[in-house]
CSV table of C-alpha atoms in Angstrom, one decimal:
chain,number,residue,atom,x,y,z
A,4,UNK,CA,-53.1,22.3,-52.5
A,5,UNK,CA,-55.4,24.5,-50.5
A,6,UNK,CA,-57.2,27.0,-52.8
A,7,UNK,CA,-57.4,30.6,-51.7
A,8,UNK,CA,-60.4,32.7,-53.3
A,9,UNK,CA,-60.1,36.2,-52.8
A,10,UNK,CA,-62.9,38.7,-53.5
A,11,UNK,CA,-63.6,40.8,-54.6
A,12,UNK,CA,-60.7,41.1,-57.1
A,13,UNK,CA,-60.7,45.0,-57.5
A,14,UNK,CA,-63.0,47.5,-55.9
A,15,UNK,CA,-63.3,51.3,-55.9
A,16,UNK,CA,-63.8,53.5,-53.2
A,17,UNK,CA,-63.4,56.7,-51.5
A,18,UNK,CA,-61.2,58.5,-48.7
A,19,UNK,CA,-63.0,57.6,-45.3
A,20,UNK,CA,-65.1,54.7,-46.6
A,21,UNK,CA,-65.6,50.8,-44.9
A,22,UNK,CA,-63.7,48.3,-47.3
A,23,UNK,CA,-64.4,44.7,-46.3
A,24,UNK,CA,-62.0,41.9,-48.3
A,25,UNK,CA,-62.8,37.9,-48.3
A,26,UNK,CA,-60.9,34.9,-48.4
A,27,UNK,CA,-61.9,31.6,-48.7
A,28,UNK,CA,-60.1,28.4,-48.4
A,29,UNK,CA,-60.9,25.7,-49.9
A,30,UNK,CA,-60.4,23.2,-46.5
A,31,UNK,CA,-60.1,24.6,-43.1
A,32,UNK,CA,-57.3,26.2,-41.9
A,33,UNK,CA,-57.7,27.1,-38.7
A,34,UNK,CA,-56.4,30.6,-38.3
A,35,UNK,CA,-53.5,29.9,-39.8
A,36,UNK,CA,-53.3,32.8,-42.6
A,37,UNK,CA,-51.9,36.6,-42.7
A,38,UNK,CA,-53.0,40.0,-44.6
A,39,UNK,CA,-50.8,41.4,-46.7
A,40,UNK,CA,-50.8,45.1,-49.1
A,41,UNK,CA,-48.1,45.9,-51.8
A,42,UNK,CA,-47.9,48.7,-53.0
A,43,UNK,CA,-46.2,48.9,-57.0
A,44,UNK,CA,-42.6,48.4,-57.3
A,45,UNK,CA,-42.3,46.9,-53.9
A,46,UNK,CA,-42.3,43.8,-51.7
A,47,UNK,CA,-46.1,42.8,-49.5
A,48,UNK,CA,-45.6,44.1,-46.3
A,49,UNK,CA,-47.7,42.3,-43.2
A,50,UNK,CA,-50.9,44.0,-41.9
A,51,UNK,CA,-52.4,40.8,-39.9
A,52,UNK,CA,-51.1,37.9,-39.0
A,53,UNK,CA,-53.1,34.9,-37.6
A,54,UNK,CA,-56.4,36.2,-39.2
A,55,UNK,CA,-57.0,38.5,-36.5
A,56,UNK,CA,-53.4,40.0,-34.8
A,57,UNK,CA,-52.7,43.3,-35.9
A,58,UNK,CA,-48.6,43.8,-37.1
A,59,UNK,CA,-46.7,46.5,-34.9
A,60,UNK,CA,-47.1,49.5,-36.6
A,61,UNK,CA,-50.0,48.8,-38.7
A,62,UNK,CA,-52.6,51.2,-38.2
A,63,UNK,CA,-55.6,50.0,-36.4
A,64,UNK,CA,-58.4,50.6,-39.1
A,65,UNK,CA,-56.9,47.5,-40.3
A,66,UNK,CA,-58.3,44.6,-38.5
A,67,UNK,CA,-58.8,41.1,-39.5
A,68,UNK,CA,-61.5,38.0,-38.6
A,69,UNK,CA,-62.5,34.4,-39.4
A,70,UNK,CA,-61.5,31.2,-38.3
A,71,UNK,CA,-61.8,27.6,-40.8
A,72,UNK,CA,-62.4,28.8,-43.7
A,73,UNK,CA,-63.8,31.8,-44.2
A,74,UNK,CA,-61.9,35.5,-43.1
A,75,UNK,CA,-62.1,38.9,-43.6
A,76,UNK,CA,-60.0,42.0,-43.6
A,77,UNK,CA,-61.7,45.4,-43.0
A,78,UNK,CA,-59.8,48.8,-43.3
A,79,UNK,CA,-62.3,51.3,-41.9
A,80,UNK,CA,-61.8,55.1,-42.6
A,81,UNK,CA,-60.1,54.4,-45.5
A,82,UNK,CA,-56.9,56.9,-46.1
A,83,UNK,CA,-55.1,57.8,-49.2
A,84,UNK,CA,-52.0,55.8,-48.3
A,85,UNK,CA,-54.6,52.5,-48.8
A,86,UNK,CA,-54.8,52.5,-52.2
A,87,UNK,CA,-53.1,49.1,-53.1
A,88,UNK,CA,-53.3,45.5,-53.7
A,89,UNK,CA,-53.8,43.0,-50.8
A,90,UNK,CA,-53.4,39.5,-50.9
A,91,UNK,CA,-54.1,36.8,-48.4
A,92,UNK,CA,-51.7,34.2,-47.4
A,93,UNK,CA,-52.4,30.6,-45.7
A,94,UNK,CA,-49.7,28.5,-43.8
A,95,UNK,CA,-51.6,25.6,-42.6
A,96,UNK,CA,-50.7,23.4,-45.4
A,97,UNK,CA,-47.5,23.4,-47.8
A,98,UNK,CA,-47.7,24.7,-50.6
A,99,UNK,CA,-48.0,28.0,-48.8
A,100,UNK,CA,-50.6,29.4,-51.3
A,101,UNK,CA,-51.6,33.1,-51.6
A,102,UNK,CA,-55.3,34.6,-53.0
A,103,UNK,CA,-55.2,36.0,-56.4
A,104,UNK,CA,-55.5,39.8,-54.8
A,105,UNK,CA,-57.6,42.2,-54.0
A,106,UNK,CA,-56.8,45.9,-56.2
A,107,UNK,CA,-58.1,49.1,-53.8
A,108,UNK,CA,-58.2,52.3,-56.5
A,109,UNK,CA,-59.7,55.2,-55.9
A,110,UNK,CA,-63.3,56.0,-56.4
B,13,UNK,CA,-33.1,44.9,-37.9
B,14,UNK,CA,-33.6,42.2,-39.7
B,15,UNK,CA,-32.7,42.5,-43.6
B,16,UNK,CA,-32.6,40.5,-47.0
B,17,UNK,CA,-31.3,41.2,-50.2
B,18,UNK,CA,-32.1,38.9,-53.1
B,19,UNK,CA,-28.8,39.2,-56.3
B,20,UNK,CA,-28.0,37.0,-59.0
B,21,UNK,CA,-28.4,37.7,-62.6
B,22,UNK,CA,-31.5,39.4,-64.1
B,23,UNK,CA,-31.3,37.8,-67.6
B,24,UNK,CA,-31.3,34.5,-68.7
B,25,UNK,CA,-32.1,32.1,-71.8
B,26,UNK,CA,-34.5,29.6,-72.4
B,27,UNK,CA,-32.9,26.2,-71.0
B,28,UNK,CA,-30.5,28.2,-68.5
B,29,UNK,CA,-30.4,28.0,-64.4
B,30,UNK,CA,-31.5,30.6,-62.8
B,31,UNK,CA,-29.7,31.0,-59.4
B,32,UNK,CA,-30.2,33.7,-57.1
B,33,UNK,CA,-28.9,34.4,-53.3
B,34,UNK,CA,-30.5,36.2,-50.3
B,35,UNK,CA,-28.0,37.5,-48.2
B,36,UNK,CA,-29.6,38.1,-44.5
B,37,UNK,CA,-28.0,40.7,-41.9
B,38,UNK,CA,-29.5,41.9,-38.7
B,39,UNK,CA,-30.1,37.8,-37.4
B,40,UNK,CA,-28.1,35.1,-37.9
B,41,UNK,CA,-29.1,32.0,-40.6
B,42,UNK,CA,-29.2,29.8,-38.0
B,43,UNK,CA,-30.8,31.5,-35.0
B,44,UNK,CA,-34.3,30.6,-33.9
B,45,UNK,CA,-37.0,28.4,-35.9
B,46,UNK,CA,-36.7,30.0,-38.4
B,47,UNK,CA,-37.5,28.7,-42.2
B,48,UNK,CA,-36.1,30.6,-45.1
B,49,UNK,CA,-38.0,30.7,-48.7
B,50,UNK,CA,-38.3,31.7,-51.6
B,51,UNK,CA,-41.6,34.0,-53.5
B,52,UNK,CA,-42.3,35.2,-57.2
B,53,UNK,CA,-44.6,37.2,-58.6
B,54,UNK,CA,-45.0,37.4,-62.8
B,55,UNK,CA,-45.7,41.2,-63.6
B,56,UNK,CA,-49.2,42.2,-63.0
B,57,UNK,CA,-50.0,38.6,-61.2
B,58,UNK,CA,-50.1,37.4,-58.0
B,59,UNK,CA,-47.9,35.3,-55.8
B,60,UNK,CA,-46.4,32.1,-56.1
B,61,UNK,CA,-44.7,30.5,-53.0
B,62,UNK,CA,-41.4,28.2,-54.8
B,63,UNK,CA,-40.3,26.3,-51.1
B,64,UNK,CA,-38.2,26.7,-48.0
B,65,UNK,CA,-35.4,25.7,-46.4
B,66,UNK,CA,-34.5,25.1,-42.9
B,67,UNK,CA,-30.7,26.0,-42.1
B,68,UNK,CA,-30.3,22.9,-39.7
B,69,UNK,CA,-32.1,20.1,-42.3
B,70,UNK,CA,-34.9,20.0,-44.7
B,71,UNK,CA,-36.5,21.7,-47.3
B,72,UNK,CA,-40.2,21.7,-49.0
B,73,UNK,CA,-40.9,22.6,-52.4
B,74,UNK,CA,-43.7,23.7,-54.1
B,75,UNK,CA,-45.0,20.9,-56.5
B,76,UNK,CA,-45.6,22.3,-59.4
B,77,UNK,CA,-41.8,23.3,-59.6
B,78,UNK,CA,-40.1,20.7,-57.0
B,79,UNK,CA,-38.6,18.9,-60.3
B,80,UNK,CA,-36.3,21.8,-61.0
B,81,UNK,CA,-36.2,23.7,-57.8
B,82,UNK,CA,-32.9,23.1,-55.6
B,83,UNK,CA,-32.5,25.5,-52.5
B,84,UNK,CA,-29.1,26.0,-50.3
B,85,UNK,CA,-27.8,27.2,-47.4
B,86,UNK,CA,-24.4,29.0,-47.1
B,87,UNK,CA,-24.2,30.3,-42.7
B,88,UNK,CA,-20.6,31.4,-43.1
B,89,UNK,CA,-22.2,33.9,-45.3
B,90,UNK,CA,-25.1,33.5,-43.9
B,91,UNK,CA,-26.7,33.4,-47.3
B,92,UNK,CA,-29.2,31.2,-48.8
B,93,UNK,CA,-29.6,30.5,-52.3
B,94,UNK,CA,-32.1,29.5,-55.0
B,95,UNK,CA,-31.7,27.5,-58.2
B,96,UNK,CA,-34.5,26.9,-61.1
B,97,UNK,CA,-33.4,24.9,-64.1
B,98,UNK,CA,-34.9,24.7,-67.5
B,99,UNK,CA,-36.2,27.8,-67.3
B,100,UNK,CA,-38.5,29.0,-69.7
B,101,UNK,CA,-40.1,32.7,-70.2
B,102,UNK,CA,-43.0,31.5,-67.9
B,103,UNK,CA,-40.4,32.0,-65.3
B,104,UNK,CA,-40.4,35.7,-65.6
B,105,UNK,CA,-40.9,37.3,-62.3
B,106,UNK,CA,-39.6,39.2,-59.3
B,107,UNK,CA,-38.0,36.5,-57.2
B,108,UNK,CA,-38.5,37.4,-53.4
B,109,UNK,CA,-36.3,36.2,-50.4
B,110,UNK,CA,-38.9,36.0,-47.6
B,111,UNK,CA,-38.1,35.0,-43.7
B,112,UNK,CA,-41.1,32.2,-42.4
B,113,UNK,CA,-41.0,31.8,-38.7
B,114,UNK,CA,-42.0,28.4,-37.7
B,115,UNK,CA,-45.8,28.0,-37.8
B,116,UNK,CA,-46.2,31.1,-39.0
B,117,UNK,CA,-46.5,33.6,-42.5
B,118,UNK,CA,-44.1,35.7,-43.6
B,119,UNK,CA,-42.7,38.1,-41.4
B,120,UNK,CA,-39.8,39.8,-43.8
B,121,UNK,CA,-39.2,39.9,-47.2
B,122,UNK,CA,-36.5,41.3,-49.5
B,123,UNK,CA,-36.7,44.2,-51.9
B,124,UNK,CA,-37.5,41.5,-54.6
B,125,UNK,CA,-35.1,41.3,-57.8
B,126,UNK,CA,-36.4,41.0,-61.8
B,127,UNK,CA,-35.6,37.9,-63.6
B,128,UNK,CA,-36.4,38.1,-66.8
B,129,UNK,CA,-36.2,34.7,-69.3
B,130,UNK,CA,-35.6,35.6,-73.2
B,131,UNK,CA,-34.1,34.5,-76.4
């Protein structure tokens, strides 16, 4: 199975800041993986998808690099509505496995 | 739009079968290349991808549960269903119906439904 390491696993910050969020796979993957944010009590909902195409409807201060094995997501100007957990998802390889998540709380 | 909604019980044993459907509207079962599949998620944990299942042939299972995973496809109902044997209270989770398009990650998922395993 391909590993997915996600980090950092929680960080705090405030309204308006830079967050950056990392994903490593254990093999290269191309850009075969997606960007994902759940809120509690609800199912992920996609934000990127092919490391760097943003969703329809997603706001743009979500964006999304990397290529192989190493990617990013970066939510710039962060807004109250982007306090959650994201989780990155690779489809290269089945399993499809996830990274252990990323928890956004406020600073 | 395209819509799932997992059902199916939302208590079991130790030792049952847990079997759950996804009932899809907005697209039909069969339409595209499309790959249907199953997610869970333990409270407070992340996510587990269980398998998929293609409507016209084939299926792929995660290992660590492809000895009691079975998946099925009803298109008359155009339904698809999951079944875990030999449960065990490690199998607690929300169980999520998810749509894969071919090649790609998920695209839309289900409200997700609590399966709780307990004596």
């Amino acid at each position: 199975d391909i590993q997915m390491t996600q980090s950092p696993s929680s960080l705090s910050a405030s309204v308006g800041d830079r967050v950056t969020i990392t994903c490593r796979a254990s093999q290269g993957i191309r850009n075969d993986l997606g960007w994902f944010q759940q809120k509690p009590g609800k199912a992920p909902k996609r934000l990127i998808y092919t490391a760097s195409n943003l969703q329809s409807g997603v706001p743009s201060r979500f964006s999304g690099s990397g290529s192989g094995t190493e990617f990013t997501l970066t939510i710039s100007n962060l807004q109250p509505e982007d306090f959650a957990t994201y989780y990155c998802l690779q489809h290269n390889t089945y399993p499809l496995t996830f990274g252990g998540g990323t928890k956004v709380e406020i600073k | 739009q395209v819509q799932l909604q997992e059902s199916g019980p939302g208590l079991l044993k130790p030792s049952q079968t847990l079997s759950l459907t996804c009932t899809v509207s907005g697209v039909s079962i069969t339409s595209g290349s499309y790959y249907w599949s199953w997610i869970r998620q333990p409270a407070g944990k992340g996510l587990e991808w269980i398998g998929r299942i293609y409507p016209r042939g084939g299926t792929n299972y995660n290992p660590s549960l492809r000895s009691r995973v079975t998946m099925s496809v009803d298109t008359s109902k155009n339904q698809f269903s999951l079944k875990l044997s030999s449960v065990t209270a490690a199998d607690t989770a929300v169980y999520f119906c998810v749509r894969l398009p071919a090649g790609k990650d998920v695209d839309y998922w289900g409200q997700g439904i609590l399966v709780t395993v307990s004596s």
